[in-house]
PDB file of C-alpha atoms and ligand atoms in Angstrom:
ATOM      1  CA  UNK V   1     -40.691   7.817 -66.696  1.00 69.00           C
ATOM      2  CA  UNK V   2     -43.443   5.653 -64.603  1.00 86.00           C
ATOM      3  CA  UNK V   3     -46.590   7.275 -64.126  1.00 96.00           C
ATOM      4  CA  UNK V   4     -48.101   4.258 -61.497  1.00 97.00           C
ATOM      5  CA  UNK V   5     -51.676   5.502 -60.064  1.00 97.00           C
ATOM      6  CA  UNK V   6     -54.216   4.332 -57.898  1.00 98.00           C
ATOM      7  CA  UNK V   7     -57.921   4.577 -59.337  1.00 98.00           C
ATOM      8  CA  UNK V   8     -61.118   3.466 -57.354  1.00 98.00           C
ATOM      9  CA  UNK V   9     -62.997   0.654 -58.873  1.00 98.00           C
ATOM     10  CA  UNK V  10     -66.139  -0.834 -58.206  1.00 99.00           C
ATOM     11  CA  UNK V  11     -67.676  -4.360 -59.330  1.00 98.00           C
ATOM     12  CA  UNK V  12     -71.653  -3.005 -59.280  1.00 98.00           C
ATOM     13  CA  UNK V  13     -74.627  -5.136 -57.504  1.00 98.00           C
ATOM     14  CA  UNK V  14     -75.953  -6.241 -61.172  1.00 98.00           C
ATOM     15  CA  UNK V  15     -72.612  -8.134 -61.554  1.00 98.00           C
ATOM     16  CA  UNK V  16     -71.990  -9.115 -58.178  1.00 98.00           C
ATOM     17  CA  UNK V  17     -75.779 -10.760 -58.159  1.00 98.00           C
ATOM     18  CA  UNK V  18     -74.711 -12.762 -61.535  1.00 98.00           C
ATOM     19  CA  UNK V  19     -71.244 -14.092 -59.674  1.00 98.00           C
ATOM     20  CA  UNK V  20     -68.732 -11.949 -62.342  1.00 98.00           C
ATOM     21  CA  UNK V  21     -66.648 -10.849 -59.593  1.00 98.00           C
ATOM     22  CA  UNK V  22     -63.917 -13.111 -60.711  1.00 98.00           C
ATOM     23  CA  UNK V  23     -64.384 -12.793 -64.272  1.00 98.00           C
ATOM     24  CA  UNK V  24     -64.010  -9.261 -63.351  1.00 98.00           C
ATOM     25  CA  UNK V  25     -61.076  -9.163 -61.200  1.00 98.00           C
ATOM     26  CA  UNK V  26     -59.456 -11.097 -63.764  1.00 98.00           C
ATOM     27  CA  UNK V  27     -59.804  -9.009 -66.748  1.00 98.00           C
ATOM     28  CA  UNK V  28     -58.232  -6.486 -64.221  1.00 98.00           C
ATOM     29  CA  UNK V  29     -55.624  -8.664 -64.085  1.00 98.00           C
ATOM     30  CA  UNK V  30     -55.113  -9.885 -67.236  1.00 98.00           C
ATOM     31  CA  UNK V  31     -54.922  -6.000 -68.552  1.00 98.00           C
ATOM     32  CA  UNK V  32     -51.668  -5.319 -65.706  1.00 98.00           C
ATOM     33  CA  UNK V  33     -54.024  -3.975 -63.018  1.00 98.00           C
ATOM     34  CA  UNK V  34     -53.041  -4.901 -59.552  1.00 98.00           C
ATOM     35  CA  UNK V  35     -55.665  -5.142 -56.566  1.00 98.00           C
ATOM     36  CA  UNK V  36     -54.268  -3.515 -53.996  1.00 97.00           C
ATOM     37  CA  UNK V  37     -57.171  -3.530 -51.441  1.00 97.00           C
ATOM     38  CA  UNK V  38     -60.468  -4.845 -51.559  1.00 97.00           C
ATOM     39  CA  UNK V  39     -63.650  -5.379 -49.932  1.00 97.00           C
ATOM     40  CA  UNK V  40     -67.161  -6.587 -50.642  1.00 98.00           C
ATOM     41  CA  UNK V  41     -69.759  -4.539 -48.748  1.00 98.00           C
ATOM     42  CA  UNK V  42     -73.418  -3.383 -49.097  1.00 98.00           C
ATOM     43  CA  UNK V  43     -73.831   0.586 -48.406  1.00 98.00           C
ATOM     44  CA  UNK V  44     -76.420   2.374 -47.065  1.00 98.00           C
ATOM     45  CA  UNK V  45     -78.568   4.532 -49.813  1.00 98.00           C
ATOM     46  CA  UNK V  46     -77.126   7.858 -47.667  1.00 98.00           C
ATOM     47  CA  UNK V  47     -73.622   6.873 -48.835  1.00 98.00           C
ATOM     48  CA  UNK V  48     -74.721   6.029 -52.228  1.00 98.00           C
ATOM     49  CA  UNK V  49     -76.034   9.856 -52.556  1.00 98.00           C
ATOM     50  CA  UNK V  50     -73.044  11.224 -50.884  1.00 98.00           C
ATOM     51  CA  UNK V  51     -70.420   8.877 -53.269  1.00 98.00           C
ATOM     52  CA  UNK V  52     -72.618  10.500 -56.391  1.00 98.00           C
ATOM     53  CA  UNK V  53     -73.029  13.652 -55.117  1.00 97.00           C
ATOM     54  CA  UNK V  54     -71.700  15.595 -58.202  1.00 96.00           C
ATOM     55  CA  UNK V  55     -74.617  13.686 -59.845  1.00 97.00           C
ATOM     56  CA  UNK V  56     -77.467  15.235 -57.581  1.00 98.00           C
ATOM     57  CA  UNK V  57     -78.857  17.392 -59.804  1.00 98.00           C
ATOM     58  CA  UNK V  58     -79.592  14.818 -62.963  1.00 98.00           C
ATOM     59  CA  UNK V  59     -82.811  13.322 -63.481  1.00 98.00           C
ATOM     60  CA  UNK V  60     -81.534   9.594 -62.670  1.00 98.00           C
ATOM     61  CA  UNK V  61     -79.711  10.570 -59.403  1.00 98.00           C
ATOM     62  CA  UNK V  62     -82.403   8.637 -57.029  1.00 98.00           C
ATOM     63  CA  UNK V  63     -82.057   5.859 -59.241  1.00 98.00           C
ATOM     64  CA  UNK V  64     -78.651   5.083 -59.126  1.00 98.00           C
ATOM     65  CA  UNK V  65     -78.083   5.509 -55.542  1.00 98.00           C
ATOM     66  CA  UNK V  66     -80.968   3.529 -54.837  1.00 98.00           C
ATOM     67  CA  UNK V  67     -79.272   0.610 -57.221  1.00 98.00           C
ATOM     68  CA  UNK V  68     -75.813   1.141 -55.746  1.00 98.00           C
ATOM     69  CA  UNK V  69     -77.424   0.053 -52.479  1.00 98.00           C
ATOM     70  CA  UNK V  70     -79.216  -2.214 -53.178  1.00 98.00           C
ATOM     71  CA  UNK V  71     -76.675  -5.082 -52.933  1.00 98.00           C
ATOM     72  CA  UNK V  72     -73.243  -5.930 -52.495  1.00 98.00           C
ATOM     73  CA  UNK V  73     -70.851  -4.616 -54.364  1.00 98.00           C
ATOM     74  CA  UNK V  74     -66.853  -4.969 -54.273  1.00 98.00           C
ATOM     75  CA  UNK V  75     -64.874  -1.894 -53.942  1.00 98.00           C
ATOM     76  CA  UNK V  76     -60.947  -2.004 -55.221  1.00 98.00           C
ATOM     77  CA  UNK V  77     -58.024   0.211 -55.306  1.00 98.00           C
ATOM     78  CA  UNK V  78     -56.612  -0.713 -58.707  1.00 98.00           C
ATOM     79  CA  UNK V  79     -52.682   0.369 -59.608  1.00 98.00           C
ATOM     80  CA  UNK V  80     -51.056   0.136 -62.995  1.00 98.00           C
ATOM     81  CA  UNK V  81     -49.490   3.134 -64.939  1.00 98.00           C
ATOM     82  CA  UNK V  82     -51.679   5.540 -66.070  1.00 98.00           C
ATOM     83  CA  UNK V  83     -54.422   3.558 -63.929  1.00 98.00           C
ATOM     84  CA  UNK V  84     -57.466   6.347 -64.222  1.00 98.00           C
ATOM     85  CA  UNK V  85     -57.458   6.499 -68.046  1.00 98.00           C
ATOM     86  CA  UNK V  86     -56.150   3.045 -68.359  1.00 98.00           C
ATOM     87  CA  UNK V  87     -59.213   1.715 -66.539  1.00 98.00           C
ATOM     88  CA  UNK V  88     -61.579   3.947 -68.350  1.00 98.00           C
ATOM     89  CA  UNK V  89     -60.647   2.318 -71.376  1.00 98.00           C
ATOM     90  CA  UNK V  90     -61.051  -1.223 -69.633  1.00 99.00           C
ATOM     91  CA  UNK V  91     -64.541  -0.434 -68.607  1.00 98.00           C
ATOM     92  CA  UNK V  92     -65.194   1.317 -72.507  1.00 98.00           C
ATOM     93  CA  UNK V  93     -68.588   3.756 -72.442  1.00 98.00           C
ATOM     94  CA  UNK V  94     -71.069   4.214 -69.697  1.00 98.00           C
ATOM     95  CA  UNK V  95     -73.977   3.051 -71.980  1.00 98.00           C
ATOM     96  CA  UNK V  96     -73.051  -0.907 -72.978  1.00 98.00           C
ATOM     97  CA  UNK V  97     -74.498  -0.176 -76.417  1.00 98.00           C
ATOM     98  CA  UNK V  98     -71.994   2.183 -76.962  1.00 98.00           C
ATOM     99  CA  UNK V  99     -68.245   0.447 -75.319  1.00 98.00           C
ATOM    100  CA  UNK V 100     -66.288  -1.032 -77.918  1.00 98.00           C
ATOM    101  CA  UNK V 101     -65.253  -4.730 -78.218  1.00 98.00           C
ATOM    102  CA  UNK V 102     -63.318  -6.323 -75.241  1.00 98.00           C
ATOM    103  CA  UNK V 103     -64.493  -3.856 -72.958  1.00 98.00           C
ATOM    104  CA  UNK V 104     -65.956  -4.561 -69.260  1.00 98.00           C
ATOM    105  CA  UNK V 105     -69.316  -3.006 -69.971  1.00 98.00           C
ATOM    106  CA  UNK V 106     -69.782  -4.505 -73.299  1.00 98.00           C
ATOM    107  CA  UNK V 107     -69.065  -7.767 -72.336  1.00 98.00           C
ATOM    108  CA  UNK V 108     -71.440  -7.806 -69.369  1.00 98.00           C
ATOM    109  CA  UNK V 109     -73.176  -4.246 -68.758  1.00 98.00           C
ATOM    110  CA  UNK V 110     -76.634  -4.749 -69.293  1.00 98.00           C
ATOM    111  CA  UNK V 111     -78.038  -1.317 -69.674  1.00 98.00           C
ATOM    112  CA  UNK V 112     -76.768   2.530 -68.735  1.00 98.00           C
ATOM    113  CA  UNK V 113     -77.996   2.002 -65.190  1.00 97.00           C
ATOM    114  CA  UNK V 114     -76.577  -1.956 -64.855  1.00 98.00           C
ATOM    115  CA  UNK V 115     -73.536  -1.219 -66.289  1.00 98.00           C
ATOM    116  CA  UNK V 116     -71.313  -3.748 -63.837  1.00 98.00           C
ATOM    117  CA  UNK V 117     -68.385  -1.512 -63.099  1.00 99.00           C
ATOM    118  CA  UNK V 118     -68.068   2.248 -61.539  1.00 98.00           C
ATOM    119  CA  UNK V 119     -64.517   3.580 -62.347  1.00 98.00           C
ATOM    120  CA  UNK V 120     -62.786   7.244 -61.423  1.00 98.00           C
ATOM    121  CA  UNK V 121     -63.036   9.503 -63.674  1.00 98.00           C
ATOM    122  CA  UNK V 122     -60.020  11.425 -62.681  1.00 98.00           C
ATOM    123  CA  UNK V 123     -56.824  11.853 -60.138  1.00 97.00           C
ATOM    124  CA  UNK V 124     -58.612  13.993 -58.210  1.00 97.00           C
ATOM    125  CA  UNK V 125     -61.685  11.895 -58.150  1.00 97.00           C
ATOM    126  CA  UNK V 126     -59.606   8.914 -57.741  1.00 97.00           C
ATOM    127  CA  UNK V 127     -57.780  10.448 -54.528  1.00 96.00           C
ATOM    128  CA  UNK V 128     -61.754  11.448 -53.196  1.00 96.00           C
ATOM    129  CA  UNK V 129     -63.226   7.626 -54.393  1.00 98.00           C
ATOM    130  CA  UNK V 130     -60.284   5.984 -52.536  1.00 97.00           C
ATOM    131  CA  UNK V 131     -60.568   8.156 -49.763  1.00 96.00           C
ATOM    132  CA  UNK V 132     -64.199   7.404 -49.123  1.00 97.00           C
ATOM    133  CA  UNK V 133     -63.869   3.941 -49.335  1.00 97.00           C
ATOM    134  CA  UNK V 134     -60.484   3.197 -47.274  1.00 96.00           C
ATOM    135  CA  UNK V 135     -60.192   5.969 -45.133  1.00 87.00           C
ATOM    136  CA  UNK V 136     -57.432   4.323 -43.786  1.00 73.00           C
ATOM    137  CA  UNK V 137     -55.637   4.273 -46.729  1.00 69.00           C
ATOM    138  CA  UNK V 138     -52.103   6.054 -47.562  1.00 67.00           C
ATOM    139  CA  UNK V 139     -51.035   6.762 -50.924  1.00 59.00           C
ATOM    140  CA  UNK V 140     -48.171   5.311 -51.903  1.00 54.00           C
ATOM    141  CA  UNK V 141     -46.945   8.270 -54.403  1.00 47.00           C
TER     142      UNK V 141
HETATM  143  P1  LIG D   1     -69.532   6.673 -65.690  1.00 54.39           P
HETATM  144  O1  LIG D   1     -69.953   5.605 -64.723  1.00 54.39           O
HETATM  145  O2  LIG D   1     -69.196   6.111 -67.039  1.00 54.39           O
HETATM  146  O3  LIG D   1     -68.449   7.565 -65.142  1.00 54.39           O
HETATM  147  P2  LIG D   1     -71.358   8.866 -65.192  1.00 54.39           P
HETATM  148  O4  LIG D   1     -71.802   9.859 -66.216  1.00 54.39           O
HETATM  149  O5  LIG D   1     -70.392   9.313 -64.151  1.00 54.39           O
HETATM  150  O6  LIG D   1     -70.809   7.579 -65.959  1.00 54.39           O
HETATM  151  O7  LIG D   1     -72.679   8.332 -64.486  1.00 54.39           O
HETATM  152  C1  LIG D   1     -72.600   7.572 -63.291  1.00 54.39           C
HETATM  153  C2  LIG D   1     -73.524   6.372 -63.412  1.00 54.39           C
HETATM  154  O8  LIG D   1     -74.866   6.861 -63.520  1.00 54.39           O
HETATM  155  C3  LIG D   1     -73.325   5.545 -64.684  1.00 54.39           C
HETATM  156  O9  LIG D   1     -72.320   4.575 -64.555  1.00 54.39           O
HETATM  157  C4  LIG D   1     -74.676   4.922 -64.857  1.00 54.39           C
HETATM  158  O10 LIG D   1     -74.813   3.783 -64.017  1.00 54.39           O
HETATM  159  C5  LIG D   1     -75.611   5.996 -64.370  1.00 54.39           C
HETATM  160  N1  LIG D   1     -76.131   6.799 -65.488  1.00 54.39           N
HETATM  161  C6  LIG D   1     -75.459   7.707 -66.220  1.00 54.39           C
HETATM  162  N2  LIG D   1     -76.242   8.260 -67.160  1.00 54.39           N
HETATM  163  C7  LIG D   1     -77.461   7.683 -67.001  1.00 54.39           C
HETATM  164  C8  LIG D   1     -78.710   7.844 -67.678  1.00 54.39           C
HETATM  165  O11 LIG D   1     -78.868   8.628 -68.623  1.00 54.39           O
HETATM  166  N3  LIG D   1     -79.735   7.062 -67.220  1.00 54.39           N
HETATM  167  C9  LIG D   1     -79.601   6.187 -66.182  1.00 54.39           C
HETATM  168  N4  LIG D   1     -78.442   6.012 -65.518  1.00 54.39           N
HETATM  169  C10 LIG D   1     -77.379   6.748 -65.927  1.00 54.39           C
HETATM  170 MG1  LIG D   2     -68.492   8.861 -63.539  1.00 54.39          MG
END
């Protein structure tokens, strides 16, 4: 039986500022993602700390929203079966040093806090990502 989901995925400022978005998007593609919306965008740091929220009470909270707005960034609603854990594997670990070969963030993360891609975590999350970003936006399943 297909299992197609949506997950929330988002090309980070350090990679946007060192023009991967395509390299990106394509590795997307190449791994049977499909882009079903999109939009590049620059957020205020007040959305930033409401899209982290669950992450207020960690030491690098202020941080990371402050990085998440502090350029543009390209927000996608990726589909493909299995797409949360599918696109977890894509990205590999949150710290660069750690994601395995062929993975997003090993191929250009830079450190734990430039790590070039934000994916969901989660259905749930996925449905509240989404949600936040294309309010608009209907779910298809
Ligand atoms: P994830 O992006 O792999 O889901 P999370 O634990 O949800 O990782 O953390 C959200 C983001 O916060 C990470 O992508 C990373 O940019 C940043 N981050 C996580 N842990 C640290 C840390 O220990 N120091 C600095 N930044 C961190
Ligand atoms: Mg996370």
């Amino acid at each position: 039986m297909s299992n197609i989901e949506q997950t929330l995925s988002i090309i980070k400022p350090d990679a946007v500022e060192r023009n991967l978005e395509n390299e990106i998007k394509e590795m997307f593609k190449i791994n049977g993602f499909t882009i079903l919306k999109e939009k590049k965008i620059q957020i205020e740091k007040s959305e930033a700390e409401k899209f982290y929220k669950v992450h207020e009470t960690k030491p690098f909270y202020n941080d990371l929203c402050t990085y998440l707005s502090s350029g543009p960034i390209v927000v996608m609603i990726l589909q493909k079966e299995n797409a949360v854990k599918r696109n977890r594997e894509l990205m590999g670990a949150t710290n660069p040093k750690d994601a395995d070969e062929g993975t997003i963030r090993k191929k250009y993360g830079i450190s734990i806090d430039k790590n070039s891609v934000h994916g969901s975590d989660s259905i749930d999350n996925a449905k509240i990502e989404i949600d936040f970003f294309f309010k608009d936006w209907k779910f298809l399943i």
